[in-house]
Every structure is written in C-alpha cells, then in structure tokens.
Coordinates of C-alpha atoms in Angstrom, one line a residue:
M1 CA -21.1 -46.9 -19.1
Q2 CA -21.1 -50.6 -18.7
P3 CA -19.4 -52.1 -21.9
M4 CA -22.0 -54.7 -23.6
P5 CA -22.3 -56.6 -26.8
W6 CA -24.2 -54.5 -29.3
P7 CA -27.8 -56.1 -29.6
E8 CA -28.9 -58.2 -32.5
P9 CA -31.0 -56.0 -35.1
A10 CA -34.8 -56.3 -34.3
P11 CA -36.4 -59.1 -36.2
E12 CA -39.3 -56.4 -37.2
V13 CA -36.7 -54.4 -38.4
A14 CA -34.4 -57.2 -40.4
A15 CA -37.6 -58.3 -41.8
A16 CA -38.7 -55.0 -43.4
I17 CA -35.0 -54.3 -44.4
R18 CA -35.3 -58.0 -46.3
A19 CA -38.4 -56.9 -47.7
I20 CA -37.4 -53.6 -49.1
Y21 CA -34.0 -54.5 -50.5
R22 CA -34.7 -58.1 -52.2
G23 CA -34.3 -58.7 -55.7
K24 CA -31.7 -56.3 -57.4
R25 CA -32.0 -53.4 -55.1
Q26 CA -28.5 -52.7 -53.8
V27 CA -28.3 -53.2 -50.0
P28 CA -27.4 -49.6 -48.2
L29 CA -24.2 -48.7 -46.4
P30 CA -25.3 -49.2 -42.8
V31 CA -26.8 -52.5 -43.5
R32 CA -23.7 -53.8 -45.4
V33 CA -21.7 -52.6 -42.7
R34 CA -23.2 -54.4 -40.0
D35 CA -23.6 -57.7 -42.1
E36 CA -19.8 -57.6 -43.1
L37 CA -18.1 -55.9 -40.0
G38 CA -20.6 -56.7 -36.8
E39 CA -19.5 -54.9 -33.8
V40 CA -16.8 -53.1 -35.6
F41 CA -16.5 -50.3 -32.4
A42 CA -16.8 -52.1 -29.5
D43 CA -17.9 -50.3 -26.3
A44 CA -14.8 -51.5 -24.3
A45 CA -12.6 -49.6 -26.7
F46 CA -14.0 -46.4 -25.3
A47 CA -14.8 -47.2 -21.8
G48 CA -11.7 -45.2 -20.5
A49 CA -13.6 -41.9 -21.7
F50 CA -16.9 -42.9 -19.1
G51 CA -17.6 -43.3 -15.6
K52 CA -18.6 -46.7 -14.0
E53 CA -21.0 -45.2 -12.1
G54 CA -24.1 -42.9 -12.4
R55 CA -27.2 -42.6 -15.0
P56 CA -26.7 -45.0 -17.9
G57 CA -25.3 -43.6 -20.8
W58 CA -25.6 -44.6 -24.8
S59 CA -23.1 -46.9 -26.1
P60 CA -19.9 -45.0 -27.1
G61 CA -19.5 -48.0 -29.9
R62 CA -22.7 -47.3 -31.4
L63 CA -22.3 -43.5 -31.2
A64 CA -19.2 -43.7 -32.9
L65 CA -20.5 -45.6 -35.6
I66 CA -23.4 -43.0 -35.8
T67 CA -20.6 -40.1 -36.0
V68 CA -19.0 -42.2 -39.1
L69 CA -22.5 -42.5 -40.9
Q70 CA -23.2 -39.0 -40.2
R71 CA -20.1 -38.1 -42.1
V72 CA -21.1 -40.5 -44.9
D73 CA -24.1 -38.2 -45.8
N74 CA -22.5 -35.2 -44.5
L75 CA -25.4 -34.5 -41.6
T76 CA -25.8 -32.4 -38.9
D77 CA -25.6 -33.5 -35.2
R78 CA -29.7 -32.6 -35.4
Q79 CA -29.8 -34.4 -38.7
A80 CA -28.2 -37.5 -37.5
A81 CA -30.0 -37.7 -34.1
E82 CA -33.1 -37.6 -36.8
A83 CA -31.6 -40.6 -38.5
V84 CA -31.2 -42.7 -35.6
A85 CA -34.9 -42.7 -34.6
T86 CA -36.6 -42.6 -38.1
D87 CA -34.1 -44.4 -40.6
L88 CA -34.6 -48.1 -40.7
T89 CA -31.3 -48.8 -42.1
W90 CA -29.6 -47.0 -39.2
K91 CA -31.8 -48.7 -36.7
Y92 CA -30.6 -52.3 -38.1
A93 CA -26.9 -51.2 -38.1
L94 CA -27.1 -50.0 -34.5
G95 CA -29.3 -53.0 -33.4
L96 CA -32.2 -50.7 -32.2
S97 CA -36.1 -51.8 -32.0
L98 CA -38.7 -50.3 -34.1
D99 CA -40.1 -47.9 -31.6
D100 CA -36.6 -46.8 -30.2
P101 CA -36.7 -43.1 -29.7
G102 CA -33.1 -42.2 -30.3
F103 CA -31.4 -39.4 -28.4
D104 CA -30.8 -35.9 -28.4
A105 CA -28.4 -34.4 -30.7
S106 CA -26.1 -32.9 -27.9
V107 CA -24.9 -36.4 -26.9
L108 CA -23.0 -36.5 -30.4
S109 CA -21.4 -33.4 -29.0
E110 CA -20.8 -34.8 -25.6
F111 CA -19.2 -37.9 -26.8
R112 CA -16.9 -36.0 -29.4
S113 CA -15.5 -34.0 -26.4
R114 CA -15.0 -37.2 -24.4
V115 CA -13.1 -38.8 -27.0
I116 CA -10.8 -35.8 -27.6
A117 CA -10.6 -35.2 -23.8
H118 CA -9.2 -38.9 -23.3
E119 CA -7.1 -38.7 -26.4
L120 CA -8.9 -41.3 -28.4
E121 CA -9.6 -39.6 -31.6
E122 CA -7.5 -42.1 -33.5
K123 CA -9.3 -45.2 -31.8
P124 CA -12.0 -45.5 -34.3
L125 CA -9.9 -45.7 -37.4
D126 CA -7.6 -48.2 -35.2
L127 CA -10.4 -50.5 -34.8
L128 CA -11.7 -50.5 -38.5
L129 CA -8.3 -51.1 -39.7
S130 CA -7.5 -53.9 -37.1
A131 CA -11.0 -55.5 -38.4
L132 CA -10.0 -55.4 -42.1
Q133 CA -6.6 -57.1 -41.3
E134 CA -8.2 -59.8 -39.6
R135 CA -10.6 -60.2 -42.6
G136 CA -7.4 -60.4 -45.1
L137 CA -8.3 -56.9 -46.6
L138 CA -5.5 -55.0 -45.5
A139 CA -1.7 -56.1 -44.4
A140 CA 1.8 -54.8 -44.2
G141 CA 3.6 -54.5 -47.4
G142 CA 2.6 -53.4 -51.1
K143 CA 2.0 -49.9 -52.1
Q144 CA 0.6 -47.0 -50.6
R145 CA 0.6 -43.3 -51.4
T146 CA 0.2 -39.9 -49.5
D147 CA -0.3 -36.5 -50.0
S148 CA -1.8 -33.4 -48.2
T149 CA -4.3 -30.8 -48.9
H150 CA -5.5 -27.6 -47.1
V151 CA -8.0 -27.3 -44.6
I152 CA -10.0 -23.9 -43.9
S153 CA -10.7 -23.1 -40.2
A154 CA -14.1 -22.7 -38.8
V155 CA -13.6 -19.0 -37.8
R156 CA -13.7 -15.9 -40.0
D157 CA -10.6 -14.4 -41.4
V158 CA -9.2 -11.1 -39.8
N159 CA -6.7 -8.9 -40.6
R160 CA -4.1 -7.4 -37.7
V161 CA -6.7 -4.5 -36.7
E162 CA -9.5 -7.0 -36.7
L163 CA -7.6 -9.5 -34.7
A164 CA -6.5 -6.9 -32.0
G165 CA -9.9 -5.6 -31.3
E166 CA -11.6 -9.0 -31.4
C167 CA -9.0 -10.0 -28.9
V168 CA -9.8 -7.3 -26.6
R169 CA -13.5 -8.2 -27.1
A170 CA -12.8 -11.9 -26.1
A171 CA -11.1 -11.0 -23.2
L172 CA -14.0 -8.3 -22.0
E173 CA -16.6 -10.9 -22.7
A174 CA -14.7 -13.5 -20.7
L175 CA -14.3 -11.3 -17.5
A176 CA -17.8 -10.2 -17.7
V177 CA -19.2 -13.8 -17.9
A178 CA -16.5 -15.0 -15.1
A179 CA -16.4 -11.7 -12.5
P180 CA -19.4 -9.1 -13.4
G181 CA -18.8 -7.4 -10.2
W182 CA -15.0 -6.7 -10.5
V183 CA -15.7 -5.4 -14.3
R184 CA -18.3 -2.9 -12.8
Q185 CA -15.8 -1.7 -10.1
V186 CA -12.7 -1.6 -12.4
L187 CA -13.9 -0.5 -15.9
E188 CA -16.0 2.2 -17.2
V189 CA -18.6 0.0 -18.6
P190 CA -20.6 2.3 -20.8
G191 CA -17.4 3.5 -22.8
W192 CA -15.7 -0.1 -23.1
A193 CA -19.0 -1.5 -24.4
D194 CA -19.7 1.4 -26.8
R195 CA -16.3 0.4 -28.3
Y196 CA -16.5 -3.5 -28.0
E197 CA -20.3 -4.4 -28.4
L198 CA -20.2 -5.4 -31.6
R199 CA -18.2 -7.9 -33.5
A200 CA -15.6 -6.7 -36.0
D201 CA -17.7 -8.3 -38.8
S202 CA -21.0 -6.7 -38.3
W203 CA -19.5 -3.0 -39.1
R204 CA -17.2 -1.4 -41.8
M205 CA -13.6 -1.1 -41.4
P206 CA -12.3 2.3 -42.0
T207 CA -10.6 2.3 -45.7
S208 CA -7.9 5.0 -44.9
K209 CA -4.5 3.6 -43.7
S210 CA -4.4 6.3 -41.1
K211 CA -7.7 5.5 -39.3
Q212 CA -6.8 1.9 -39.5
E213 CA -3.4 3.0 -37.7
E214 CA -5.1 5.0 -35.1
L215 CA -8.0 2.1 -34.6
A216 CA -5.2 -0.2 -34.0
R217 CA -3.5 1.9 -31.4
V218 CA -6.9 2.5 -29.6
Y219 CA -7.2 -1.4 -29.5
G220 CA -3.5 -1.9 -28.4
A221 CA -3.9 0.9 -25.4
D222 CA -7.4 -0.9 -24.5
G223 CA -5.6 -4.1 -24.2
Y224 CA -2.6 -3.0 -22.2
A225 CA -5.0 -1.3 -19.9
L226 CA -7.2 -4.1 -19.2
L227 CA -4.3 -6.6 -18.8
E228 CA -2.7 -3.8 -16.1
A229 CA -6.2 -4.2 -14.1
V230 CA -6.3 -7.9 -14.5
Y231 CA -2.8 -8.2 -13.0
A232 CA -3.0 -5.2 -10.3
P233 CA -2.7 -6.5 -6.7
F234 CA -6.3 -5.7 -5.8
S235 CA -7.8 -8.0 -8.8
P236 CA -8.4 -11.7 -8.2
A237 CA -5.4 -14.2 -9.5
W238 CA -7.4 -16.3 -10.9
L239 CA -8.7 -14.0 -13.3
R240 CA -4.8 -14.0 -15.1
H241 CA -5.4 -17.5 -16.1
L242 CA -8.3 -17.1 -18.1
P243 CA -7.9 -18.5 -21.7
A244 CA -9.2 -15.3 -23.4
V245 CA -6.8 -12.9 -21.2
D246 CA -4.0 -15.1 -22.0
T247 CA -4.8 -14.9 -25.6
L248 CA -5.0 -11.1 -25.4
R249 CA -1.5 -11.3 -23.6
I250 CA 0.2 -13.1 -26.3
M251 CA -1.6 -10.9 -29.2
L252 CA -0.3 -7.5 -27.6
I253 CA 3.5 -9.3 -27.3
Q254 CA 3.2 -10.4 -31.0
H255 CA 1.9 -7.5 -32.4
Y256 CA 2.5 -4.2 -30.4
V257 CA 5.7 -2.6 -28.9
R258 CA 5.5 -0.4 -25.7
S259 CA 7.8 2.3 -25.0
T260 CA 8.5 5.7 -23.4
D261 CA 9.2 8.9 -25.1
R262 CA 11.6 11.9 -24.1
R263 CA 8.8 13.4 -22.0
G264 CA 8.3 10.1 -20.2
R265 CA 4.9 9.4 -21.9
Q266 CA 3.9 5.7 -22.7
V267 CA 3.9 5.2 -26.7
I268 CA 2.2 2.2 -27.9
K269 CA 2.6 1.3 -31.8
R270 CA 2.2 -1.9 -34.2
R271 CA 5.0 -4.0 -34.8
Q272 CA 6.0 -3.6 -38.3
D273 CA 8.3 -6.1 -40.7
L274 CA 11.8 -5.9 -40.6
N275 CA 12.0 -5.2 -44.2
Q276 CA 9.9 -2.0 -43.5
G277 CA 12.7 -0.8 -40.9
G278 CA 10.3 -2.3 -38.0
E279 CA 10.6 -4.5 -35.1
G280 CA 9.7 -7.5 -36.6
L281 CA 6.8 -9.7 -36.5
P282 CA 6.9 -13.4 -35.1
P283 CA 7.0 -16.2 -37.5
G284 CA 4.0 -17.3 -39.1
R285 CA 3.8 -20.6 -37.2
Y286 CA 3.4 -19.0 -33.8
R287 CA 1.5 -16.0 -34.8
L288 CA -2.4 -16.3 -33.6
A289 CA -4.9 -15.7 -36.8
S290 CA -8.0 -15.7 -34.4
P291 CA -9.1 -15.6 -30.6
Y292 CA -11.3 -18.2 -31.1
D293 CA -9.2 -20.9 -32.6
L294 CA -5.6 -20.7 -31.1
D295 CA -4.5 -23.5 -33.5
T296 CA -5.3 -22.1 -36.9
R297 CA -2.5 -20.4 -38.8
W298 CA -2.3 -18.6 -41.9
A299 CA -0.2 -20.4 -44.7
A300 CA 0.4 -20.0 -48.4
K301 CA 1.2 -22.4 -51.3
G302 CA 2.7 -21.0 -54.2
S303 CA 1.2 -17.7 -55.4
E304 CA -2.2 -19.4 -56.0
L305 CA -3.3 -20.5 -52.7
M306 CA -3.2 -18.9 -49.2
W307 CA -5.5 -20.0 -46.4
N308 CA -6.2 -19.7 -42.5
G309 CA -6.6 -23.1 -40.9
Y310 CA -4.8 -26.6 -41.1
K311 CA -3.5 -29.1 -43.4
V312 CA -4.2 -32.9 -43.7
H313 CA -2.1 -35.9 -44.7
I314 CA -3.9 -38.7 -46.2
S315 CA -2.5 -42.1 -46.8
E316 CA -3.7 -45.0 -48.5
T317 CA -3.2 -48.5 -50.3
C318 CA -2.9 -48.4 -54.0
H319 CA -2.4 -51.1 -56.6
R320 CA -1.3 -51.2 -60.2
G321 CA -3.9 -53.3 -62.8
A322 CA -4.0 -56.3 -60.9
N323 CA -6.9 -58.7 -59.9
T324 CA -8.0 -59.3 -56.2
H325 CA -6.0 -62.8 -56.0
D326 CA -2.8 -61.1 -56.9
I327 CA -3.4 -58.2 -54.8
V328 CA -4.2 -60.1 -51.8
A329 CA -1.5 -62.7 -52.4
E330 CA 1.0 -59.9 -52.6
A331 CA -0.1 -58.5 -49.3
G332 CA 0.1 -62.0 -47.5
G333 CA -3.6 -62.2 -46.9
T334 CA -6.2 -64.3 -47.9
D335 CA -8.3 -64.2 -51.1
L336 CA -11.7 -63.7 -50.3
V337 CA -13.4 -63.8 -53.7
T338 CA -11.2 -66.6 -55.5
G339 CA -11.7 -66.4 -59.3
S340 CA -13.2 -62.7 -59.2
D341 CA -11.5 -60.1 -61.4
T342 CA -12.7 -57.6 -58.8
R343 CA -10.0 -55.4 -57.5
L344 CA -9.7 -54.6 -53.9
P345 CA -10.5 -50.8 -53.2
N346 CA -7.9 -48.6 -52.0
L347 CA -8.2 -47.7 -48.2
I348 CA -7.0 -45.1 -46.2
T349 CA -4.8 -46.4 -43.7
N350 CA -3.6 -43.0 -41.5
V351 CA -4.8 -39.5 -41.4
A352 CA -2.6 -36.9 -39.7
T353 CA -3.7 -33.4 -39.1
T354 CA -1.5 -30.3 -38.6
D355 CA -1.8 -26.6 -38.6
A356 CA -1.0 -24.8 -42.1
T357 CA 2.6 -23.9 -41.6
V358 CA 4.0 -27.3 -40.9
P359 CA 5.9 -28.6 -44.0
D360 CA 5.4 -31.8 -45.5
T361 CA 8.9 -33.2 -45.0
A362 CA 8.3 -32.8 -41.1
M363 CA 5.6 -35.4 -41.4
T364 CA 7.2 -38.1 -43.5
E365 CA 8.6 -40.2 -40.6
V366 CA 5.6 -39.3 -38.5
I367 CA 3.4 -40.9 -41.0
H368 CA 5.8 -43.9 -41.0
Q369 CA 5.4 -44.0 -37.1
H370 CA 1.6 -44.3 -37.1
L371 CA 1.5 -46.9 -40.0
A372 CA 4.3 -48.9 -38.0
R373 CA 2.0 -48.8 -35.2
R374 CA -1.0 -50.3 -36.9
G375 CA 1.2 -52.8 -38.6
L376 CA 0.7 -51.4 -42.0
L377 CA 4.0 -50.1 -43.1
P378 CA 4.1 -50.5 -47.0
A379 CA 6.9 -51.8 -49.1
E380 CA 6.9 -49.1 -51.4
H381 CA 5.7 -45.4 -50.4
Y382 CA 4.7 -42.7 -53.1
L383 CA 5.1 -39.2 -52.1
D384 CA 5.6 -36.0 -54.1
A385 CA 8.6 -33.8 -53.8
G386 CA 7.3 -32.2 -50.7
Y387 CA 7.7 -34.9 -48.4
S388 CA 11.2 -36.1 -49.8
S389 CA 14.7 -35.7 -48.9
A390 CA 17.8 -37.9 -49.3
E391 CA 18.1 -38.0 -45.3
L392 CA 14.6 -39.2 -45.3
I393 CA 14.9 -42.0 -48.2
V394 CA 18.1 -43.3 -46.3
Q395 CA 15.9 -43.3 -43.0
A396 CA 12.9 -45.2 -44.1
R397 CA 15.1 -47.7 -45.9
E398 CA 17.3 -48.5 -42.7
L399 CA 14.4 -48.1 -40.1
H400 CA 11.3 -49.5 -41.8
Q401 CA 13.0 -51.3 -44.7
M402 CA 10.9 -49.4 -47.0
A403 CA 11.4 -47.8 -50.4
L404 CA 10.4 -44.0 -50.9
I405 CA 9.4 -43.6 -54.6
T406 CA 9.6 -39.9 -54.7
P407 CA 11.4 -37.2 -56.8
L408 CA 14.1 -35.2 -55.1
R409 CA 14.7 -31.8 -55.8
S410 CA 17.2 -31.3 -58.7
D411 CA 21.0 -30.1 -58.3
N412 CA 20.6 -26.0 -58.0
S413 CA 24.5 -25.5 -58.9
V414 CA 25.2 -23.0 -61.4
Q415 CA 27.0 -25.7 -63.5
A416 CA 23.5 -27.9 -63.4
R417 CA 21.0 -25.1 -63.8
T418 CA 22.7 -23.9 -67.0
R419 CA 23.9 -27.2 -68.1
N420 CA 26.9 -25.8 -69.0
G421 CA 29.7 -26.8 -67.1
Y422 CA 31.0 -29.5 -64.7
D423 CA 28.4 -30.1 -62.1
R424 CA 28.7 -32.8 -59.1
T425 CA 28.2 -35.6 -61.4
A426 CA 31.3 -34.9 -63.4
F427 CA 33.1 -35.7 -60.2
T428 CA 34.5 -39.1 -58.8
I429 CA 34.6 -39.4 -55.2
D430 CA 36.8 -41.7 -53.2
W431 CA 35.1 -42.2 -50.0
E432 CA 38.1 -44.5 -48.4
H433 CA 40.6 -41.8 -49.4
R434 CA 38.5 -38.8 -48.6
Q435 CA 39.6 -37.4 -52.1
V436 CA 37.6 -36.2 -55.3
T437 CA 38.8 -36.3 -58.7
C438 CA 38.0 -33.7 -60.8
P439 CA 37.2 -34.3 -64.9
Q440 CA 40.7 -33.3 -65.7
G441 CA 42.0 -36.0 -63.3
Q442 CA 43.2 -33.5 -60.3
T443 CA 42.5 -34.5 -56.9
S444 CA 41.4 -32.5 -54.0
T445 CA 43.8 -31.3 -51.2
S446 CA 41.2 -30.8 -48.3
W447 CA 38.1 -33.0 -46.9
T448 CA 36.5 -30.8 -44.2
P449 CA 33.6 -32.1 -42.1
C450 CA 31.4 -29.4 -41.4
R451 CA 27.8 -28.6 -40.5
Q452 CA 25.4 -26.2 -42.5
K453 CA 21.6 -25.6 -41.8
Q454 CA 22.1 -28.1 -38.7
Q455 CA 23.2 -30.8 -40.9
P456 CA 26.5 -32.7 -41.2
M457 CA 27.9 -32.0 -44.7
I458 CA 31.4 -32.2 -46.4
V459 CA 33.4 -29.9 -48.1
A460 CA 36.3 -31.1 -50.6
A461 CA 38.3 -28.2 -51.9
F462 CA 40.9 -28.1 -54.8
P463 CA 43.9 -25.8 -54.5
L464 CA 44.1 -22.5 -56.4
S465 CA 47.5 -23.4 -57.6
T466 CA 45.2 -26.3 -59.7
C467 CA 42.7 -24.6 -60.8
R468 CA 44.0 -21.1 -62.1
P469 CA 46.2 -22.9 -65.1
C470 CA 43.3 -25.3 -65.9
P471 CA 42.3 -24.9 -69.6
V472 CA 38.6 -25.3 -68.3
R473 CA 38.5 -23.4 -65.4
A474 CA 35.4 -21.3 -66.9
L475 CA 33.2 -24.4 -66.9
C476 CA 34.1 -25.7 -63.7
T477 CA 34.1 -22.5 -61.3
S478 CA 34.2 -18.6 -61.2
A479 CA 35.6 -18.0 -58.4
Q480 CA 38.9 -16.0 -58.9
R481 CA 40.8 -16.3 -55.4
S482 CA 40.1 -20.3 -54.6
G483 CA 39.8 -23.2 -56.7
R484 CA 36.7 -25.4 -56.7
H485 CA 34.6 -26.2 -53.7
L486 CA 32.4 -29.3 -53.9
T487 CA 30.0 -29.6 -50.9
L488 CA 28.7 -33.2 -50.2
H489 CA 26.5 -35.2 -47.9
P490 CA 27.6 -37.9 -46.0
R491 CA 28.3 -40.9 -48.0
A492 CA 25.0 -43.0 -47.7
I493 CA 22.8 -39.9 -48.4
Q494 CA 25.2 -38.6 -51.2
E495 CA 25.0 -41.8 -52.7
T496 CA 21.2 -42.1 -52.2
L497 CA 20.8 -38.4 -53.9
D498 CA 23.0 -39.4 -56.8
T499 CA 21.3 -42.6 -57.5
A500 CA 17.6 -41.1 -57.2
R501 CA 18.5 -37.9 -59.5
A502 CA 19.9 -40.3 -62.1
E503 CA 16.9 -42.8 -61.8
Q504 CA 14.0 -40.4 -61.7
T505 CA 15.1 -38.9 -65.5
T506 CA 14.1 -42.2 -66.9
P507 CA 11.0 -43.2 -68.5
A508 CA 10.7 -46.4 -66.5
W509 CA 10.7 -44.2 -63.3
H510 CA 7.9 -41.9 -64.5
D511 CA 5.8 -44.8 -65.3
Q512 CA 6.3 -46.1 -61.7
Y513 CA 5.7 -43.0 -60.3
A514 CA 2.5 -42.1 -62.0
L515 CA 1.1 -44.8 -59.4
R516 CA 1.2 -41.4 -56.8
C517 CA -1.5 -39.4 -58.9
G518 CA -4.4 -41.4 -57.5
I519 CA -4.2 -40.0 -54.3
E520 CA -5.5 -36.8 -55.8
A521 CA -9.1 -38.7 -56.4
T522 CA -9.0 -39.7 -52.8
I523 CA -8.6 -36.3 -51.6
H524 CA -11.3 -35.0 -53.9
Q525 CA -13.9 -37.8 -52.7
A526 CA -13.1 -36.9 -49.3
A527 CA -13.7 -33.2 -49.8
T528 CA -16.7 -33.5 -51.9
V529 CA -18.6 -36.2 -49.9
T530 CA -17.3 -35.3 -46.2
G531 CA -16.4 -31.8 -46.3
L532 CA -13.0 -32.4 -45.7
R533 CA -11.5 -29.1 -46.5
R534 CA -13.6 -27.2 -44.1
A535 CA -13.1 -27.6 -40.6
R536 CA -16.7 -27.9 -38.7
Y537 CA -14.9 -27.5 -35.3
R538 CA -12.3 -25.0 -33.7
G539 CA -9.0 -26.6 -32.4
I540 CA -6.6 -29.0 -34.0
K541 CA -8.0 -32.1 -31.7
K542 CA -11.4 -31.5 -32.8
V543 CA -10.4 -31.0 -36.5
H544 CA -8.3 -34.1 -36.5
L545 CA -11.5 -36.3 -35.1
Q546 CA -13.3 -34.9 -38.0
H547 CA -10.6 -36.0 -40.4
V548 CA -10.2 -39.7 -38.9
V549 CA -14.1 -39.8 -39.1
S550 CA -14.3 -38.5 -42.8
A551 CA -11.3 -41.4 -43.7
I552 CA -13.5 -44.1 -42.2
A553 CA -16.5 -42.9 -43.9
V554 CA -14.2 -43.0 -47.3
N555 CA -13.2 -46.4 -46.5
L556 CA -17.0 -47.6 -45.8
I557 CA -18.0 -46.3 -49.0
R558 CA -15.3 -48.1 -51.0
L559 CA -16.0 -51.2 -49.1
N560 CA -19.7 -50.9 -49.7
A561 CA -19.2 -50.7 -53.4
W562 CA -16.8 -53.7 -53.2
W563 CA -19.3 -55.7 -51.2
N564 CA -22.0 -54.9 -53.7
G565 CA -19.8 -56.1 -56.7
H566 CA -18.7 -52.7 -58.2
P567 CA -15.0 -53.1 -59.1
L568 CA -12.5 -50.2 -58.4
E569 CA -12.9 -48.1 -61.7
R570 CA -10.9 -47.5 -64.3
K571 CA -9.8 -44.3 -66.1
R572 CA -13.0 -43.0 -67.8
T573 CA -13.1 -43.0 -71.2
S574 CA -15.4 -40.5 -73.2
H575 CA -17.9 -42.0 -76.1
L576 CA -16.0 -39.9 -78.5
A577 CA -12.6 -41.5 -77.6
Q578 CA -14.2 -45.0 -77.9
L579 CA -14.7 -44.3 -81.4
E580 CA -11.3 -43.5 -82.3
P581 CA -10.2 -47.7 -82.1
A582 CA -13.1 -48.1 -84.7
L583 CA -12.5 -45.3 -87.1
A584 CA -8.8 -46.6 -87.3
A585 CA -10.0 -50.1 -88.0

C-alpha cells in the first residue's frame, strides 16, 4: 500500500448528488462529511499496518471511513460492500467513479485485523478529534462527562458444566485440524467423537443435579486424559502451545481438583465455593467464561443486572444552556457561526473498553491520561459515584488542574448512619500538632500513621481515662475497653473529603451536578443506532475497535445534524404540558 491523497468526487457523481439534493432536501451524512472534513482518515496514518511491496491494496483511509459509515447505518460487511458499489452518496464520500465495482466484503475483515494487529484501534478517533480541534469545534477546558454501560459478548452463555465440555471439545477440534494423524494414533476416535461431536447448546442438559455432577466429572477426566496425551514424551511439543489446549489447561486448574484416595486411585472432582466447604474458585476477574472468547467475564451490577461480556466507558463534551459563541469562546476556539443561536453538539472524546469485572474507579485516571494525550482535558469532569474517591479528586487537581464534579460516598460510621452521635465532622483536627479535639474539648493522646487496605491512614485515639467519665460517651463510642478512635486520611485527602461531603448536600451542587445525566442519552443513542451494547466480535481488542468506530459514528451523526442547521435538542415538552402555562394565564 502506497499512501495517496483521496481522489476528488467524480464529476458525474457530484452532478447527480447536486441534482438529487437540491432545494430543501437535506444533504446526507456521507456527502456532508466529505464536504466538511475532506480526507479525515489519511492513508499515511495506517501505512504501518501494510507492506510496501506486492499487489496494490485498497486505501486504508477510505476503508476506515467505510467502517464508520457501516456503523452509522448498522450494516453487515456484505451490506457495506454493496453500498460502496451502489450508493451514490458513499461513492461521493470515497471519491469513486460511477462504474467502480467496489470490493469483496472480506476486505473489511482483513482491514480490521490489520488495525488490531498493529495496535491502531485508537487512530481513527484520534484523526477525527484532531480535525475537529483544527476547525475550532473541540478544545481543552470546558466541561465533559463520563459514564459506563455493559456490553454483552458475542459468545453463548454457558454454565460450569457446559464450559468444561466445550473446553474439551474445542481442544479436540483444534488437535484434529492441527495434527489429525496424532489424534488417530493416540485417541479412540469413535468414543471421543460420540461425546464431543455436538456443541453443548445443541442438546438438553440433564436437570438432575447428580447427573450434572456425573457429567462434569466425565468432562474433567477426559480433559486430564487429553492433556496427559498432549504432554506425553511421544507427542510433538508444539501441540502444547495450541491456544485451545492452553485454554483447556486453565479451565481444569480453575474448576477441578485432582487427588488420590486411600487405595491409590485418582479422584477428580469439581471445585466448590469456600462457603460450601470446598477448595474455592478463582476470582471472577480471572475466571474463564467461554473457550471461544478468553477476554469475556461474568459480572453483576446490583441485583438487577448480570451479564457475560465487557464494559465500555464513554466521555463526551457537555454544555449548559449556552449559545455557540459563548461555548467556543469558553473552549478557546473560533466562533464558526457568529450570531447563530445553534449550540455546538456534544462530541465523544474518549472510549475505553474493559472486561466486565474492572471497577469504574480503576478507569478514572486512565481516561484522564487518554484525554491528556489528545489535548482534550476538561476543566470540569462530571462523574457518578462509581468513578470517585477523595484520592482521585486530589490526583486530578494536582496532576491535571481539573475539578472532578462527583458525589463521594457518605460517612459510614455508626454515628453518621444513625445521625445520633458525634461523627467525624464534630471533631476538630490540628494537623500541625497532630491532635484531634472532641466536642467536649478533650484532645487525643496518640497519632498513629498506618496502612489500611493498602492506603495510608492515620488513627487518632483518646485515652480510656478521658472517655470513661465523659457524660456524653454514649453519643461518641460504644467501646468498653478503650476510648474513641478516629480514622483519618492524609491531610489533603481528608480535607477534600470533608469539603466534598459538605458541598454535595447543597441545592447549588445538585443543580450543577445535573449536567452529568445527559451522558445517559449518549449511551442510549450509541446502543440504539450502532448496537454498542452487543459485541459483534470476539476478544477485547476487536470489541474496543467496534466501540471506537461507534463513537465516531455518533459524532458524525451529531455533526451532520449541526451542519444541516439542527440545534442541539432541549428537553422535550409534551403538548399536554404546553397547555399548562396557557391555563394558568
């Protein structure tokens, strides 16, 4: 592939587009994107994923645009390839002639594989955001908001018994393809084929618990027997490195225990939870959920949602009731539509994909680093409580000069929960002299730095001789053998925590924080239009590429509406609600 500029739209295609979309008919998205952004995905940005010699290939930049347009209309690869050959608006955007036959649908799959293999998943979004920054539509500062949602994997959900059987079956299939001669020599093919010919979803699992347990033991015994044959001295060493064989080995370690009874016989049984007196299962973040997608994981959110898959975090710009001139001036850009009341669209600035078990707090700083790399760090970042902690608020302020607008979890001490006693706020901390003064004027006698849950903490203690005769002791502590103990964070974190907890109880803070809820509409749009909540591919890298392309598609849809003169929609008001002011008058 030799990087080349995109050709201009063919004259006959451009003439047809002008004839069709003249007058009041709205210009379609592919045409508007080409007119406004031009060669947004340059070939040179993807050159590293392609060779410099051999048969010429399709332009990777134009394939990137096709992949985005494919998500705009939620098309399959075959449908997208057909649109390239037959849709005039796509030909205009790609600079193709009227008689260009397009390409085979497999080209799109090959392009995605090359992008992932060379770790260019973020490149299309980087190119779009850079182009928007050059045009003054995006800039650092301002306000952004972030939230996450679940993503269901592209593999079938299986229970533990089905997982064991499918792991053995997947390993047998891989060995039968890679070394059919070895399989015929080592295994009794008819017997194994009878048990593992069909996938687990093509027959009914026994309903009896005892029969399910017996089937699980059979799968475990077969799995160990197969691994012993693969690792035997007479077997080729390269068989051990087949991915399906390694997956089988991991599954057996995670779900089975092999021991020897008093008679010297081998006993294979499934692992049980620790609370059931068993050996224990590995944590969910490490446990395989499918032999066909090793990155997917089971997770739960409260008692309402449980899914097998991933999680996607979306960040976008947000504005509060300002016109375009005010917003662009605030962002430090150029007002492109001076005098217009049309507001700039909210644009997605970052997408992060994790497996379903990763907590939101682990992604807060990662998201900030991605935004910093793109030069799009906001001045205010609106997050829900899942992303927040006092430590992260301090870190964002010190490293990025950014304010995190986010609720912090309330004080969970007994006094704070019951609202009947002296909680932390009733005590005065003297950080310089390392003392704490209680509401009765008594001071602590010890100040002990320590670590709790791998975090630095401070424990300030009052002596028993002071607390025992105190007339309000019942409001302060229930300890009988010691005085009151107060656990504190380091000064910067504790002061941030106290200030944030006090502020988030005020109406002004709630009015400000209301700006965060708009991210829910963005997630809904991405899920409805691009199918964001269902993975189309297997593996976290492929799923992340899907999410990046979906984010670009949402951005282009919003930009297209803005370019065509449609303002950012305010809250919808029903016709019935509109009658209320008239009736009041």
